[in-house]
Coordinates of C-alpha atoms in Angstrom, one line a residue:
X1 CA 69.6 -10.9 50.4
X2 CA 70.7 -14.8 49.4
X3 CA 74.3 -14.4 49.8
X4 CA 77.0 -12.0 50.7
X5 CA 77.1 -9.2 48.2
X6 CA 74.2 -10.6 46.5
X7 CA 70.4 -9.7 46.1
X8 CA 67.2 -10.0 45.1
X9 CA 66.1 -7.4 42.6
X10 CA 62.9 -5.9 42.9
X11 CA 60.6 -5.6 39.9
X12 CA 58.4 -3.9 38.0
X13 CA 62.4 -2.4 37.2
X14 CA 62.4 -1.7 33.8
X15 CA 59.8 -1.5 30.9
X16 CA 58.0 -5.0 30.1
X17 CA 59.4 -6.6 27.2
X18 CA 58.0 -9.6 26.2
X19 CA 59.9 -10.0 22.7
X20 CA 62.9 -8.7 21.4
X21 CA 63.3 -4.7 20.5
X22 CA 64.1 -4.6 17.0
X23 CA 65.5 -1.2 17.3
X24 CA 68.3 -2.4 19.6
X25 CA 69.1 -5.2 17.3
X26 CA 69.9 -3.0 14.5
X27 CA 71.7 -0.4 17.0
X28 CA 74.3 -3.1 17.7
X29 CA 74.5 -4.4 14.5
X30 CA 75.1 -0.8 13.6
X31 CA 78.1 -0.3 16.3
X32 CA 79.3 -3.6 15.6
X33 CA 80.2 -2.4 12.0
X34 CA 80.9 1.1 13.1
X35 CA 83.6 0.1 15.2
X36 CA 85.1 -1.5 12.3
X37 CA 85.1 2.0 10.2
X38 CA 87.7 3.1 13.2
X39 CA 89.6 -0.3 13.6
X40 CA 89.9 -0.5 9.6
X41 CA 92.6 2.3 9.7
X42 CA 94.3 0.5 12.5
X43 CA 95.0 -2.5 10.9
X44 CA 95.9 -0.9 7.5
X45 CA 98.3 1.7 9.0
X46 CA 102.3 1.2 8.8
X47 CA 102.8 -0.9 12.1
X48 CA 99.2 -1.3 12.8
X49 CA 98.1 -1.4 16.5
X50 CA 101.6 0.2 17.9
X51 CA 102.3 2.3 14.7
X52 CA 99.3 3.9 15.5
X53 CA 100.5 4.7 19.3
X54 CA 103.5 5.9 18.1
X55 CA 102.7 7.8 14.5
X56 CA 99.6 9.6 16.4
X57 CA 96.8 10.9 14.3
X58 CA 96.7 13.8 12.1
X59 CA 93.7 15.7 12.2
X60 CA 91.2 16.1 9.3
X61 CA 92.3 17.6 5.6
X62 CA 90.3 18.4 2.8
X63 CA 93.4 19.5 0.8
X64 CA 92.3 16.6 -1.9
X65 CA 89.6 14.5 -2.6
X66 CA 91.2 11.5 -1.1
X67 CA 92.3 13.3 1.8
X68 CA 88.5 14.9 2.1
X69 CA 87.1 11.3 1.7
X70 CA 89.3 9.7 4.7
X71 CA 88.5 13.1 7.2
X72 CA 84.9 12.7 6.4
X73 CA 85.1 8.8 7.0
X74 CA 86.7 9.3 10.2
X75 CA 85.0 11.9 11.7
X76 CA 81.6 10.5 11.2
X77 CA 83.2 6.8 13.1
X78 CA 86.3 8.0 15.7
X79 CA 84.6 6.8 19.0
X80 CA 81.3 7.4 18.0
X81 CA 80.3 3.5 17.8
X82 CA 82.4 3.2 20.4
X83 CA 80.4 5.0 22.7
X84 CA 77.0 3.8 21.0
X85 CA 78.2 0.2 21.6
X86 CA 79.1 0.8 25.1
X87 CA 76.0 2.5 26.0
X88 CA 73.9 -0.6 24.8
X89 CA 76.0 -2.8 26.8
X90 CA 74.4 -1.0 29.6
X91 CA 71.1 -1.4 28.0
X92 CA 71.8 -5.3 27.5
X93 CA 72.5 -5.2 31.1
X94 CA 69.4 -3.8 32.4
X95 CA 67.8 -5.8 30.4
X96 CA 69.2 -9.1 32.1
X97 CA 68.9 -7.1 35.7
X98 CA 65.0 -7.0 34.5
X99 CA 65.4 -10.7 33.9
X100 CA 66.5 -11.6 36.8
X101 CA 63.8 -9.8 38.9
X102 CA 60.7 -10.9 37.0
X103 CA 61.9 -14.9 37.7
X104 CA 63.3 -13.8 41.0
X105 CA 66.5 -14.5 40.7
X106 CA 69.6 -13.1 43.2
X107 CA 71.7 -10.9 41.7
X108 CA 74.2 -10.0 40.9
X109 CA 74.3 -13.7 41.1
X110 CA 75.6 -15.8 38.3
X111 CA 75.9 -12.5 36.3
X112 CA 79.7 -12.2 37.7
X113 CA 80.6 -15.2 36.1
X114 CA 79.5 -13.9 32.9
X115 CA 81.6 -11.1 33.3
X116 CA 84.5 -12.7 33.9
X117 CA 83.7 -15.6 31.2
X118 CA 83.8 -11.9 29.3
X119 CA 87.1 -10.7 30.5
X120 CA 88.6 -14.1 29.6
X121 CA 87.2 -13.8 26.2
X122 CA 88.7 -10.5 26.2
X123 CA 91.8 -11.8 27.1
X124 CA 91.8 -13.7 24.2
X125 CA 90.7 -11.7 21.7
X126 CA 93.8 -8.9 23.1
X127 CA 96.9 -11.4 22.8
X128 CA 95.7 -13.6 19.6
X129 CA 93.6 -10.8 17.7
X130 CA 93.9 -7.1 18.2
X131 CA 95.4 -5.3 21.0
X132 CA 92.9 -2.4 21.0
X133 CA 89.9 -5.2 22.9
X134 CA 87.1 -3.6 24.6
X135 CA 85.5 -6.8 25.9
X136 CA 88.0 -6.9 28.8
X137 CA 86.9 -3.0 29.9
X138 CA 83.6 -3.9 29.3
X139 CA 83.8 -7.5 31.8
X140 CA 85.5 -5.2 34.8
X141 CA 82.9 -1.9 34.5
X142 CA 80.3 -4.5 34.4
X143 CA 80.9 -6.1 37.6
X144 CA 80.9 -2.5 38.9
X145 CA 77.7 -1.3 37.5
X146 CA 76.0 -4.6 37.5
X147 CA 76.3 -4.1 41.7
X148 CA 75.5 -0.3 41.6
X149 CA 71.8 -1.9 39.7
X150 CA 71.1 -2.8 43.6
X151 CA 71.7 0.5 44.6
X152 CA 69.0 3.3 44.6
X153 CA 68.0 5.3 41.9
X154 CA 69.6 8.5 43.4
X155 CA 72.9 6.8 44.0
X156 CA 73.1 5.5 40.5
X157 CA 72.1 9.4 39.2
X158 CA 75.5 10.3 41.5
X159 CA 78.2 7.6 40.5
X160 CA 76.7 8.5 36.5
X161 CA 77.6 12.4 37.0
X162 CA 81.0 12.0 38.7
X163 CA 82.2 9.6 36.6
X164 CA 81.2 12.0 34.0
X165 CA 82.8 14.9 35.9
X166 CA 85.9 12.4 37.1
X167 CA 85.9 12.0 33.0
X168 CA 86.2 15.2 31.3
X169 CA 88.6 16.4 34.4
X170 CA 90.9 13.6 33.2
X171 CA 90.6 14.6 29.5
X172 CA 90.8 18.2 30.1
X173 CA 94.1 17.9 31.9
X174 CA 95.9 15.7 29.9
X175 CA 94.6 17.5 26.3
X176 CA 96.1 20.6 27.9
X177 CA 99.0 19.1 28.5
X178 CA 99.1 18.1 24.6
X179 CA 98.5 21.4 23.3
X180 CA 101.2 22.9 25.9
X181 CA 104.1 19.6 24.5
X182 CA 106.6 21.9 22.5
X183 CA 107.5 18.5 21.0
X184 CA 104.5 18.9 18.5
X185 CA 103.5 16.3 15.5
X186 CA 103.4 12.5 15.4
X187 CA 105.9 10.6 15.5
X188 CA 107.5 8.0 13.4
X189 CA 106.9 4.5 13.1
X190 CA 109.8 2.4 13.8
X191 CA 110.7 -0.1 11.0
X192 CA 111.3 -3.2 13.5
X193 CA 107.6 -3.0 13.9
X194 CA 106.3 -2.2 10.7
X195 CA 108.0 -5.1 9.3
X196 CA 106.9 -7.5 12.1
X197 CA 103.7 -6.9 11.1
X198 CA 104.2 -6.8 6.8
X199 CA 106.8 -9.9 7.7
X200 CA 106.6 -11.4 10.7
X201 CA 105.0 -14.3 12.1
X202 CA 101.9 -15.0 14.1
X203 CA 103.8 -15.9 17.1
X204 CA 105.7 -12.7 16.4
X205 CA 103.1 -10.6 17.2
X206 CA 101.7 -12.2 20.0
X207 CA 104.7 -11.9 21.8
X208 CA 104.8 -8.6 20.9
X209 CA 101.7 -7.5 22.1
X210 CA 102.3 -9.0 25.6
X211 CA 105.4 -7.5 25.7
X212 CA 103.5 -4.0 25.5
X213 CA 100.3 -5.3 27.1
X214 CA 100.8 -2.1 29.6
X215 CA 100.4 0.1 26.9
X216 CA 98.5 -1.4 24.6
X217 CA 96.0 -1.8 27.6
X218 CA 96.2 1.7 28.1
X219 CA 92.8 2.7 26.8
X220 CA 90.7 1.3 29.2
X221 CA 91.8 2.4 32.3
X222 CA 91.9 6.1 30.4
X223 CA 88.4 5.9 30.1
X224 CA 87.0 3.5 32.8
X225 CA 84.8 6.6 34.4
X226 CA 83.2 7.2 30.4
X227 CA 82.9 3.2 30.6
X228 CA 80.7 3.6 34.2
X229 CA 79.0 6.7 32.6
X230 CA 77.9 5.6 29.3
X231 CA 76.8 1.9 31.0
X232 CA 74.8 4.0 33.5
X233 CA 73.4 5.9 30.9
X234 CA 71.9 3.0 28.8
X235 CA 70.7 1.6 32.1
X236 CA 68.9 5.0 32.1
X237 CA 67.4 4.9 28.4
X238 CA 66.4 1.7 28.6
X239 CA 64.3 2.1 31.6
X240 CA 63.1 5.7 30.0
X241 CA 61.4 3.8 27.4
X242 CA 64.2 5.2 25.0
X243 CA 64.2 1.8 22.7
X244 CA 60.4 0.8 22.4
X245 CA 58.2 1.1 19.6
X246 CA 55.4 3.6 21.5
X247 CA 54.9 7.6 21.8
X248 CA 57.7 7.9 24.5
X249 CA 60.8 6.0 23.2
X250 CA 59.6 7.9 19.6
X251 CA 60.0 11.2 21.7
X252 CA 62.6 10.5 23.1
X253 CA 64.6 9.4 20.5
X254 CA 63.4 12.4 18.4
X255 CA 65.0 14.6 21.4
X256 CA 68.8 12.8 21.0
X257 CA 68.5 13.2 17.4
X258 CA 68.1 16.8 17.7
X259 CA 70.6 17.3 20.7
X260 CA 72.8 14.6 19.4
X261 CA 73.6 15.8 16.3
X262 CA 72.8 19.6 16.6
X263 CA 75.2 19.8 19.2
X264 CA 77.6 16.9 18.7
X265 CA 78.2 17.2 15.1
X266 CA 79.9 20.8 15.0
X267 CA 81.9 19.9 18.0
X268 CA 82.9 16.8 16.7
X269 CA 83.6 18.8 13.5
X270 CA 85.9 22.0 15.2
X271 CA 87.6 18.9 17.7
X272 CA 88.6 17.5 14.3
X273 CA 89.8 20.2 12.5
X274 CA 92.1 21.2 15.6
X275 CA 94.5 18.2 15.0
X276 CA 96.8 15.8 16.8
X277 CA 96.6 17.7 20.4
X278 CA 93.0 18.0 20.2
X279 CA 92.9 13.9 19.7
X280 CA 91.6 12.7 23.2
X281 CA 88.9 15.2 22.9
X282 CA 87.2 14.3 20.2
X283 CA 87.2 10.0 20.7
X284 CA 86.4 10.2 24.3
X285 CA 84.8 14.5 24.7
X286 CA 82.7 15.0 21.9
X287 CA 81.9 11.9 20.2
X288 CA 79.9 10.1 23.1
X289 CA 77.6 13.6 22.5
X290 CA 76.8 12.1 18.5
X291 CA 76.7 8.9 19.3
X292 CA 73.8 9.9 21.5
X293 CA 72.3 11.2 18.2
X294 CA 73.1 8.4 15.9
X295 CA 70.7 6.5 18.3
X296 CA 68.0 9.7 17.3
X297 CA 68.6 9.1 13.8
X298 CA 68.9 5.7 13.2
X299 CA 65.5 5.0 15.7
X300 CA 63.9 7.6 13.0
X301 CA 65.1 5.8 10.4
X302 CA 63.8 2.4 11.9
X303 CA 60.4 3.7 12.8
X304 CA 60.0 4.4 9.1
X305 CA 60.7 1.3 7.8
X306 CA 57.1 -0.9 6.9
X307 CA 58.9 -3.6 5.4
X308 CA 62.8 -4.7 6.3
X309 CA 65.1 -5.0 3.3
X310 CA 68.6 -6.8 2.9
X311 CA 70.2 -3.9 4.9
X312 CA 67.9 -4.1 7.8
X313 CA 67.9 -7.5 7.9
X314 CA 71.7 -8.0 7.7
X315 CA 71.2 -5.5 10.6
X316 CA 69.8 -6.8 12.9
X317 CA 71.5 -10.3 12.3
X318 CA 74.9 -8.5 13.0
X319 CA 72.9 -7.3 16.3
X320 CA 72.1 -10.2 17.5
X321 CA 75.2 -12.1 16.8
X322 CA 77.0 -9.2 18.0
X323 CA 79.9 -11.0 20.0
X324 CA 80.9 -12.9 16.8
X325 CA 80.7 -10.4 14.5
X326 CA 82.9 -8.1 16.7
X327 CA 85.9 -10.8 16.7
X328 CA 85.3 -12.1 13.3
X329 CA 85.9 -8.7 12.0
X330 CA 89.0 -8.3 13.4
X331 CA 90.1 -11.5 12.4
X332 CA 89.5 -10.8 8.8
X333 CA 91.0 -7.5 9.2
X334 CA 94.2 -9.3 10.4
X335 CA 94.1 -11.7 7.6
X336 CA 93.7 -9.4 4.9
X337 CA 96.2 -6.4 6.2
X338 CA 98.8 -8.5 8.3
X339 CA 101.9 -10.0 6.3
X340 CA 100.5 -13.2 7.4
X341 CA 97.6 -13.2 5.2
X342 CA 97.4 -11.3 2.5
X343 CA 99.7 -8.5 3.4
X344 CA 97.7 -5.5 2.0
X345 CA 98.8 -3.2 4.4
X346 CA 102.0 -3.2 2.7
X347 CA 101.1 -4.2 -1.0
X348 CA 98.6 -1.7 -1.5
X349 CA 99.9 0.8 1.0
X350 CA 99.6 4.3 0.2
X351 CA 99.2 4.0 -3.5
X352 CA 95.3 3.1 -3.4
X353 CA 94.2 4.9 0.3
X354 CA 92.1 5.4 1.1
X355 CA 89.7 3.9 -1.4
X356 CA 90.7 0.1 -1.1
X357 CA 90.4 0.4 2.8
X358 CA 87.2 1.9 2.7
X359 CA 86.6 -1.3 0.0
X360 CA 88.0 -3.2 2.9
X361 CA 85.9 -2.0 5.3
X362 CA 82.4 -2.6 2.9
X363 CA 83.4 -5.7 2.3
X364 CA 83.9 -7.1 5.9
X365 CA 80.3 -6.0 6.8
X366 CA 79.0 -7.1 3.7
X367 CA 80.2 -10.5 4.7
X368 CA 79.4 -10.2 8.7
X369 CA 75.8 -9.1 7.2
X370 CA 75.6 -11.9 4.5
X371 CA 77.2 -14.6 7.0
X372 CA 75.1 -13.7 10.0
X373 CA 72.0 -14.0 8.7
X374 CA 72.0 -17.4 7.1
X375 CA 73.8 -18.5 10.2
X376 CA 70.6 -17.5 12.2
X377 CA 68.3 -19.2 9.7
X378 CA 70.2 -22.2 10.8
X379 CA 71.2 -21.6 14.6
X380 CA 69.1 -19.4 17.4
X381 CA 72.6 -17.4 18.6
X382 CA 76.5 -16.8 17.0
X383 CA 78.7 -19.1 17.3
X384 CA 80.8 -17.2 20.4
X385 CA 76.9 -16.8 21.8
X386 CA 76.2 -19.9 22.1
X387 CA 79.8 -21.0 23.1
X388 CA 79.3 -18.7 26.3
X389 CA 75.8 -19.9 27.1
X390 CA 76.7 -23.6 27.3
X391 CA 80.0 -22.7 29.3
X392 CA 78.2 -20.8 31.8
X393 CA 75.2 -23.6 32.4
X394 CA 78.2 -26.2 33.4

């Protein structure tokens, strides 16, 4: 030990990687713009991020083909990237754990301050951007798990199952308590707010959200324990082999595609159909369970590739720019739906939905994708990336 709370980690800790893993480039690029086929709906919906809170969600319908085509969108996204994202922040941060110990390195060490460099960023991103941030969840259940990485293997396997159990406990109780509310059904969307965000200004809605930071903030501290269970998880794969190009990460990831999707795709499914009450279940019960198998599936998918086209390629640039690409979305978002841009939340409205913000949604990744890559023909990291990595070396 070099300091108070601090230590040397201990190698051989994870599997040798001497070069990048293309597969988890193109797994974050993938969650990176999966994430946006959930946020897309956010910023397009009548009061945006506190419509949403206050409207609720409706659960899937298939009583058109409009309606079919917004359920199937949905369901396939609604926390699934979300959980795929967070578990290969755990992975990212094994990988620097690994880092550290092959140069020798104490640790948590300098680590904390990239968290918190995180949080800030986080910070940022929730008062200028978009109130529904996962950066600043991400920065405080990093500093936890980045600690437990000193602990031993068996302590790790116990913090990763009661969070889990601490998790679904949590869940449980509070979806029974929806299902039990006699006051059933979304609500409705008051006008102040949808006009603040078809009319308002910029300044507007920042004050809002800080007004409502508590419960715009609300989501993280819901689901800190599946934060500190998924992290723990992709500390897990990683170190598994789950991610590398041999036999075992190709068995293994043959395994979460079966048990992914087998199991997480009719759950996901009946979670959907139930509706509104059966909302918490479905983002933060059964999707973590696919997004386990999107992993399967898009590793099989990877493994068959001999030669990477435009969509590979644009990819894996997202993935390794991830950091930008996850805020630049969102800006665009904001530009294009929020009454200080373009205003098509309220011009288009109901009349064209979903089809123009599924267009919406195409079109951001198209340009992440596009942008990205020439970027790194250019530059080794994003923008944000390298922004980070100079702040931290001063």
């Amino acid at each position: 030990m070099t300091q108070t709370g601090t230590q040397t980690p201990r190698a051989p800790v994870s599997p040798p990687t001497g070069r990048r893993l293309v597969l988890l480039d193109v797994l974050r690029g993938t969650a990176i713009l999966g994430t946006l086929m959930t946020n897309v709906w956010i910023f397009t919906a009548p009061g945006a991020e506190w419509g949403v809170l206050e409207s609720g969600k409706a659960g899937a319908s298939f009583g058109s083909v409009p309606e079919a085509a917004e359920s199937v969108f949905v369901l396939l996204a609604n926390g699934k990237f979300l959980a795929l994202l967070t578990i290969l922040f755990g992975v990212g941060l094994a990988i620097q754990y690994g880092s550290a110990a092959r140069r020798g390195q104490p640790w948590p060490g300098r680590y904390r301050w990239r968290a918190l460099f995180l949080f800030g960023e986080g910070t940022l991103h929730f008062v200028l951007v978009f109130a529904w941030d996962v950066l600043m969840g991400y920065a405080v259940t990093a500093l936890l798990v980045a600690w437990l990485l000193t602990r031993s293997e068996r302590a790790r396997r116990r913090v990763m199952w009661w969070a889990a159990g601490a998790h679904l406990t949590v869940i449980g109780l509070l979806t029974a308590a929806l299902v039990l509310d006699d006051g059933k059904g979304g609500g409705t969307v008051s006008p102040e707010v949808v006009d603040l965000y078809a009319h308002g200004g910029y300044t507007d809605q920042i004050a809002f959200r800080l007004e409502n930071a508590v419960a715009l903030r609300m989501e993280p501290v819901l689901t800190f324990f599946l934060l500190v269970f998924l992290f723990l998880l992709g500390v897990r794969m990683f170190r598994a082999g789950a991610f590398g190009a041999d036999a075992t990460g190709r068995r293994l990831r043959s395994r979460m595609l079966v048990w992914g999707l087998g199991l997480g795709l009719p759950l996901n499914v009946a979670a959907e159909l139930g509706g509104q009450d059966l909302f918490l279940l479905s983002r933060y019960g059964a999707a973590p369970l696919l997004a386990v198998g999107y992993i399967g599936l898009v590793g099989a998918l990877v493994d068959r590739v001999r030669r990477p086209g435009p969509l590979m390629t644009g990819l894996t640039s997202v993935g390794r720019t991830a950091l930008s690409g996850y805020v630049l979305q969102n800006v665009l978002c904001m530009l294009a739906a929020y009454g200080i841009g373009l205003g098509l939340a309220e011009r288009l409205g109901d009349t064209w939905r979903p089809w123009w913000v599924m267009g919406l949604w195409a079109a951001v990744c198209a340009v992440l994708m596009a942008g990205s890559t020439q970027w790194l023909r250019r530059f080794p990291a994003g923008p944000l990336e390298a922004f980070q990595k100079w702040a931290l070396r001063r």
